[in-house]
Tab-separated table of C-alpha atoms in Angstrom:
chain	number	residue	atom	x	y	z
A	1157	MET	CA	106.042	121.867	104.381
A	1158	ASN	CA	106.054	125.411	104.207
A	1159	LYS	CA	104.841	127.889	101.160
A	1160	ALA	CA	108.512	128.585	100.253
A	1161	ALA	CA	109.319	124.575	100.138
A	1162	ILE	CA	106.141	123.663	97.949
A	1163	LYS	CA	106.808	126.644	95.535
A	1164	GLN	CA	110.491	125.357	95.075
A	1165	LYS	CA	109.151	121.801	94.492
A	1166	LEU	CA	106.351	122.843	91.754
A	1167	GLU	CA	109.077	124.927	89.961
A	1168	SER	CA	110.768	121.947	89.077
A	1169	TYR	CA	107.390	121.247	87.008
A	1170	PRO	CA	107.037	124.406	85.058
A	1171	ARG	CA	103.906	123.417	83.300
A	1172	LEU	CA	102.377	122.280	86.751
A	1173	PHE	CA	103.877	125.334	88.696
A	1174	LEU	CA	102.456	128.002	86.270
A	1175	GLY	CA	98.923	126.165	85.849
A	1176	ALA	CA	98.547	126.231	89.567
A	1177	LEU	CA	99.569	130.033	89.501
A	1178	SER	CA	96.940	130.636	86.984
A	1179	LEU	CA	94.341	129.133	88.885
A	1180	LYS	CA	95.608	131.134	91.855
A	1181	ARG	CA	95.189	134.539	89.752
A	1182	PHE	CA	92.013	133.503	87.903
A	1183	GLY	CA	89.959	136.644	87.578
A	1184	HIS	CA	93.179	139.056	88.121
A	1185	TRP	CA	94.877	141.168	85.365
A	1186	SER	CA	97.983	139.635	86.467
A	1187	ARG	CA	97.119	136.099	85.273
A	1188	HIS	CA	98.059	137.509	81.690
A	1189	TRP	CA	101.396	138.033	82.739
A	1190	ILE	CA	101.851	134.122	83.174
A	1191	VAL	CA	103.126	132.626	79.686
A	1192	SER	CA	101.105	130.880	77.714
A	1193	LYS	CA	100.785	130.120	73.759
A	1194	ALA	CA	98.869	133.291	73.317
A	1195	SER	CA	102.028	135.497	74.537
A	1196	ASP	CA	104.132	137.652	72.256
A	1197	VAL	CA	107.023	137.869	74.301
A	1198	THR	CA	108.396	136.865	77.855
A	1199	ILE	CA	110.630	139.356	79.779
A	1200	GLU	CA	111.434	137.691	83.086
A	1201	GLY	CA	114.470	138.106	85.325
A	1202	TYR	CA	115.400	137.471	89.244
A	1203	PRO	CA	113.614	140.609	91.104
A	1204	ARG	CA	115.626	143.492	91.503
A	1205	SER	CA	117.091	142.938	87.903
A	1206	GLY	CA	115.343	145.732	85.974
A	1207	ASN	CA	112.245	143.712	85.256
A	1208	SER	CA	109.621	146.549	85.539
A	1209	PHE	CA	112.006	149.123	83.618
A	1210	ALA	CA	112.498	146.495	81.062
A	1211	HIS	CA	108.805	145.590	80.581
A	1212	SER	CA	107.843	149.335	80.660
A	1213	ALA	CA	110.485	150.332	77.967
A	1214	PHE	CA	109.628	147.159	75.712
A	1215	ARG	CA	105.999	148.236	76.048
A	1216	SER	CA	106.282	151.916	75.408
A	1217	ALA	CA	108.289	151.195	72.162
A	1218	GLN	CA	105.825	149.104	70.292
A	1219	THR	CA	103.483	150.668	67.901
A	1220	GLN	CA	101.103	147.442	68.278
A	1221	LYS	CA	99.702	146.047	71.674
A	1222	GLN	CA	101.982	142.978	72.789
A	1223	ARG	CA	100.865	140.442	75.481
A	1224	ILE	CA	103.985	140.076	77.664
A	1225	ALA	CA	104.522	137.455	80.093
A	1226	THR	CA	106.584	139.053	83.027
A	1227	HIS	CA	107.097	139.274	86.574
A	1228	VAL	CA	106.361	135.926	87.952
A	1229	HIS	CA	110.215	135.704	88.861
A	1230	SER	CA	110.591	132.105	88.453
A	1231	TYR	CA	112.984	129.977	86.292
A	1232	ALA	CA	109.427	127.960	85.657
A	1233	GLN	CA	108.401	130.962	83.496
A	1234	ILE	CA	111.436	130.986	81.519
A	1235	VAL	CA	111.860	127.226	80.844
A	1236	ARG	CA	108.126	127.261	79.620
A	1237	SER	CA	108.465	130.106	77.339
A	1238	VAL	CA	111.351	128.046	75.554
A	1239	ASP	CA	109.275	125.162	75.566
A	1240	LEU	CA	106.207	126.911	73.910
A	1241	SER	CA	108.750	128.520	71.329
A	1242	VAL	CA	107.936	132.497	72.787
A	1243	PRO	CA	110.591	134.695	72.163
A	1244	THR	CA	112.240	135.050	75.499
A	1245	MET	CA	114.600	137.946	77.314
A	1246	VAL	CA	115.737	136.962	80.445
A	1247	LEU	CA	117.080	139.927	82.896
A	1248	LEU	CA	120.614	139.782	84.491
A	1249	ARG	CA	122.172	141.785	87.510
A	1250	ASN	CA	125.080	141.190	89.564
A	1251	PRO	CA	123.680	138.963	92.320
A	1252	LYS	CA	125.144	141.329	94.934
A	1253	ASP	CA	123.303	144.360	93.676
A	1254	ALA	CA	120.175	142.358	93.031
A	1255	CYS	CA	119.772	140.750	96.383
A	1256	LEU	CA	120.877	143.228	98.440
A	1257	SER	CA	118.530	145.763	96.665
A	1258	LEU	CA	115.932	142.853	97.138
A	1259	VAL	CA	116.219	143.156	100.951
A	1260	ALA	CA	116.434	146.534	101.169
A	1261	LEU	CA	113.278	147.063	99.345
A	1262	SER	CA	111.508	144.839	101.812
A	1263	ASN	CA	112.512	146.817	104.673
A	1264	GLU	CA	111.858	150.486	102.743
A	1265	ILE	CA	108.186	148.798	102.023
A	1266	ALA	CA	107.920	148.179	106.101
A	1267	GLU	CA	108.731	151.919	106.522
A	1268	ARG	CA	112.001	150.957	108.460
A	1269	ASP	CA	115.087	153.681	108.443
A	1270	PRO	CA	118.415	151.595	108.684
A	1271	SER	CA	118.782	152.162	112.384
A	1272	ASP	CA	115.504	149.972	112.333
A	1273	VAL	CA	116.862	147.432	110.277
A	1274	GLU	CA	117.517	143.961	112.370
A	1275	LEU	CA	120.813	142.960	110.892
A	1276	SER	CA	120.595	139.354	111.793
A	1277	ARG	CA	117.243	139.038	110.125
A	1278	ALA	CA	118.431	141.162	107.168
A	1279	LYS	CA	121.452	138.736	106.941
A	1280	GLN	CA	119.162	135.528	106.857
A	1281	SER	CA	117.099	137.144	104.226
A	1282	LEU	CA	120.211	138.194	102.228
A	1283	LEU	CA	121.196	134.385	102.384
A	1284	GLU	CA	117.902	133.198	101.199
A	1285	ASN	CA	117.912	135.541	98.265
A	1286	LEU	CA	121.424	134.434	97.165
A	1287	ARG	CA	120.240	130.732	97.494
A	1288	SER	CA	117.612	131.559	95.150
A	1289	TYR	CA	119.195	133.460	92.651
A	1290	LYS	CA	122.089	130.772	92.435
A	1291	THR	CA	119.408	128.485	91.691
A	1292	PHE	CA	117.186	130.488	89.181
A	1293	TYR	CA	120.188	131.048	86.729
A	1294	GLU	CA	121.418	127.472	87.119
A	1295	LYS	CA	118.203	126.375	85.650
A	1296	VAL	CA	118.419	129.568	83.314
A	1297	LEU	CA	121.641	127.848	81.902
A	1298	LYS	CA	119.801	124.599	80.957
A	1299	VAL	CA	117.883	126.624	78.358
A	1300	LYS	CA	120.311	129.279	77.363
A	1301	ASP	CA	120.162	128.502	73.601
A	1302	GLY	CA	116.394	129.332	73.674
A	1303	ILE	CA	116.678	133.024	75.062
A	1304	ILE	CA	118.060	136.288	74.767
A	1305	VAL	CA	120.092	137.502	78.069
A	1306	ALA	CA	119.948	141.317	78.784
A	1307	GLU	CA	122.612	142.449	81.091
A	1308	PHE	CA	121.390	145.023	83.355
A	1309	ASN	CA	123.899	147.906	82.494
A	1310	LEU	CA	123.017	147.368	78.725
A	1311	VAL	CA	118.968	147.212	79.636
A	1312	THR	CA	119.531	150.956	81.793
A	1313	SER	CA	121.846	152.495	78.731
A	1314	ASP	CA	120.928	150.880	75.460
A	1315	PHE	CA	117.762	148.695	75.881
A	1316	GLY	CA	117.442	149.069	71.903
A	1317	GLU	CA	120.378	146.844	71.704
A	1318	ILE	CA	118.655	143.877	73.453
A	1319	ILE	CA	115.485	144.227	71.516
A	1320	ARG	CA	117.313	144.515	68.258
A	1321	ARG	CA	119.132	141.327	69.563
A	1322	MET	CA	116.064	139.557	70.078
A	1323	ASN	CA	114.803	140.447	66.492
A	1324	LYS	CA	117.827	138.623	65.017
A	1325	ARG	CA	117.313	135.852	67.241
A	1326	PHE	CA	113.896	135.077	66.759
A	1327	GLY	CA	113.157	136.749	63.615
A	1328	THR	CA	110.758	139.245	65.291
A	1329	ALA	CA	109.996	142.783	64.280
A	1330	PHE	CA	109.702	144.632	67.670
A	1331	GLU	CA	110.413	148.289	67.917
A	1332	PRO	CA	113.289	149.184	69.737
A	1333	TYR	CA	113.358	151.150	72.957
A	1334	GLU	CA	115.673	154.264	72.994
A	1335	ASN	CA	117.339	155.291	76.415
A	1336	SER	CA	117.032	158.785	76.943
A	1337	GLU	CA	116.667	161.154	79.787
A	1338	GLN	CA	113.385	162.222	78.570
A	1339	ASN	CA	111.902	158.596	77.730
A	1340	ASP	CA	113.529	157.127	81.096
A	1341	SER	CA	112.183	159.855	83.239
A	1342	THR	CA	108.574	159.314	81.764
A	1343	LEU	CA	108.873	155.559	82.602
A	1344	PHE	CA	110.274	156.378	86.158
A	1345	LYS	CA	107.206	158.971	86.674
A	1346	LYS	CA	104.665	156.191	85.442
A	1347	GLY	CA	106.126	153.548	87.429
A	1348	GLY	CA	105.742	152.583	90.778
A	1349	PHE	CA	108.159	153.814	93.517
A	1350	GLN	CA	110.275	150.345	93.471
A	1351	LEU	CA	111.364	151.281	90.021
A	1352	SER	CA	113.691	153.793	90.551
A	1353	PRO	CA	116.285	154.570	93.018
A	1354	ASN	CA	115.379	156.440	96.144
A	1355	GLN	CA	117.672	157.774	98.900
A	1356	GLN	CA	115.698	155.802	101.351
A	1357	ARG	CA	116.791	152.491	99.745
A	1358	ASP	CA	120.104	153.486	99.115
A	1359	SER	CA	120.700	154.315	102.740
A	1360	ILE	CA	119.381	151.059	103.956
A	1361	LYS	CA	121.582	149.112	101.323
A	1362	ASN	CA	124.744	151.164	102.273
A	1363	TYR	CA	123.951	149.773	106.280
A	1364	LEU	CA	123.145	146.327	104.895
A	1365	ARG	CA	126.455	146.184	103.175
A	1366	GLN	CA	128.217	144.901	106.418
A	1367	CYS	CA	126.478	141.694	106.104
A	1368	PHE	CA	128.856	140.778	103.110
A	1369	ASP	CA	131.574	140.715	105.725
A	1370	SER	CA	130.176	137.224	107.426
A	1371	ASP	CA	132.346	134.304	106.549
A	1372	ASP	CA	129.066	132.228	105.389
A	1373	VAL	CA	127.733	135.322	103.060
A	1374	GLU	CA	131.253	135.499	101.321
A	1375	VAL	CA	131.217	131.565	100.705
A	1376	LEU	CA	127.727	131.833	99.142
A	1377	VAL	CA	128.547	134.916	97.322
A	1378	ASN	CA	131.415	133.488	95.501
A	1379	ASP	CA	129.251	130.528	94.446
A	1380	THR	CA	126.572	132.737	93.298
A	1381	MET	CA	129.206	134.788	91.244
A	1382	ALA	CA	130.394	131.933	89.660
A	1383	VAL	CA	126.910	131.452	88.207
A	1384	TYR	CA	126.725	135.122	87.470
A	1385	GLN	CA	129.969	134.856	85.422
A	1386	GLN	CA	128.493	131.872	83.496
A	1387	MET	CA	125.744	134.017	82.426
A	1388	LEU	CA	127.947	136.805	81.409
A	1389	GLN	CA	129.554	134.496	79.265
A	1390	VAL	CA	126.156	133.719	77.534
A	1391	VAL	CA	125.790	137.585	77.229
A	1392	ARG	CA	129.266	137.811	75.306
A	1393	GLN	CA	128.578	135.016	73.099
A	1394	GLN	CA	125.110	136.469	71.579
A	1395	ALA	CA	126.609	139.687	71.557
A	1396	GLU	CA	128.957	138.281	68.800
A	1397	ILE	CA	126.252	136.453	67.253
A	1398	TYR	CA	123.495	138.854	67.525
A	1399	GLY	CA	124.963	142.108	68.147
A	1400	THR	CA	123.680	145.001	66.082
A	1401	THR	CA	124.511	148.562	65.534
A	1402	THR	CA	121.637	151.180	64.858
A	1403	ASN	CA	122.483	151.443	61.261
A	1404	ASP	CA	121.652	147.640	60.949
């Protein structure tokens, strides 16, 4: 059994999975990113869904230091957060955009130009990511009543609104972040290269879009989009219940 298969099996047991991950990260600063009873908030989502931006924006807006569980990129972290009654924000992005960006990022890290990308391998990676995305949010839907969903477009345009919804839902008093050219630019400068878009990654993504023309990819995209639409329905319901204005 390979590492991916072991991880997938362990994730079905969130407490066991996170306990094993905590042991693996013993002595490393990222151990604090694993949810525990000491966590003040969880900000978690599928990779390339605005995780780094949301984490940085949330942290920068707070006047008091908060212990943030984040960047595990596993539904186990979300399920466990709900079990522990930790205020939980789940990031959501269109699967085609998130999964394509993830494949492009891996090729960018490998310092490949579009002409160097092996299309068949990229397609396999895209299929794997789409399957993983589908499983991730199918599991999240089972605990939808214990979370606030942060849709990508709102994260990047009015993240403060999501924090206000979180405060209404969980009775917290987190400070809202204000999206502005200056504030966002500061986060991008402080963050790693993966935080913001760049020309190389965009060119790789444009080249990889032809993978979506394959029949097997199209079938999986349709299945994954169905789960995404269910998540968007949760967003709409939460907006009706917890939606706020800046005058609230």
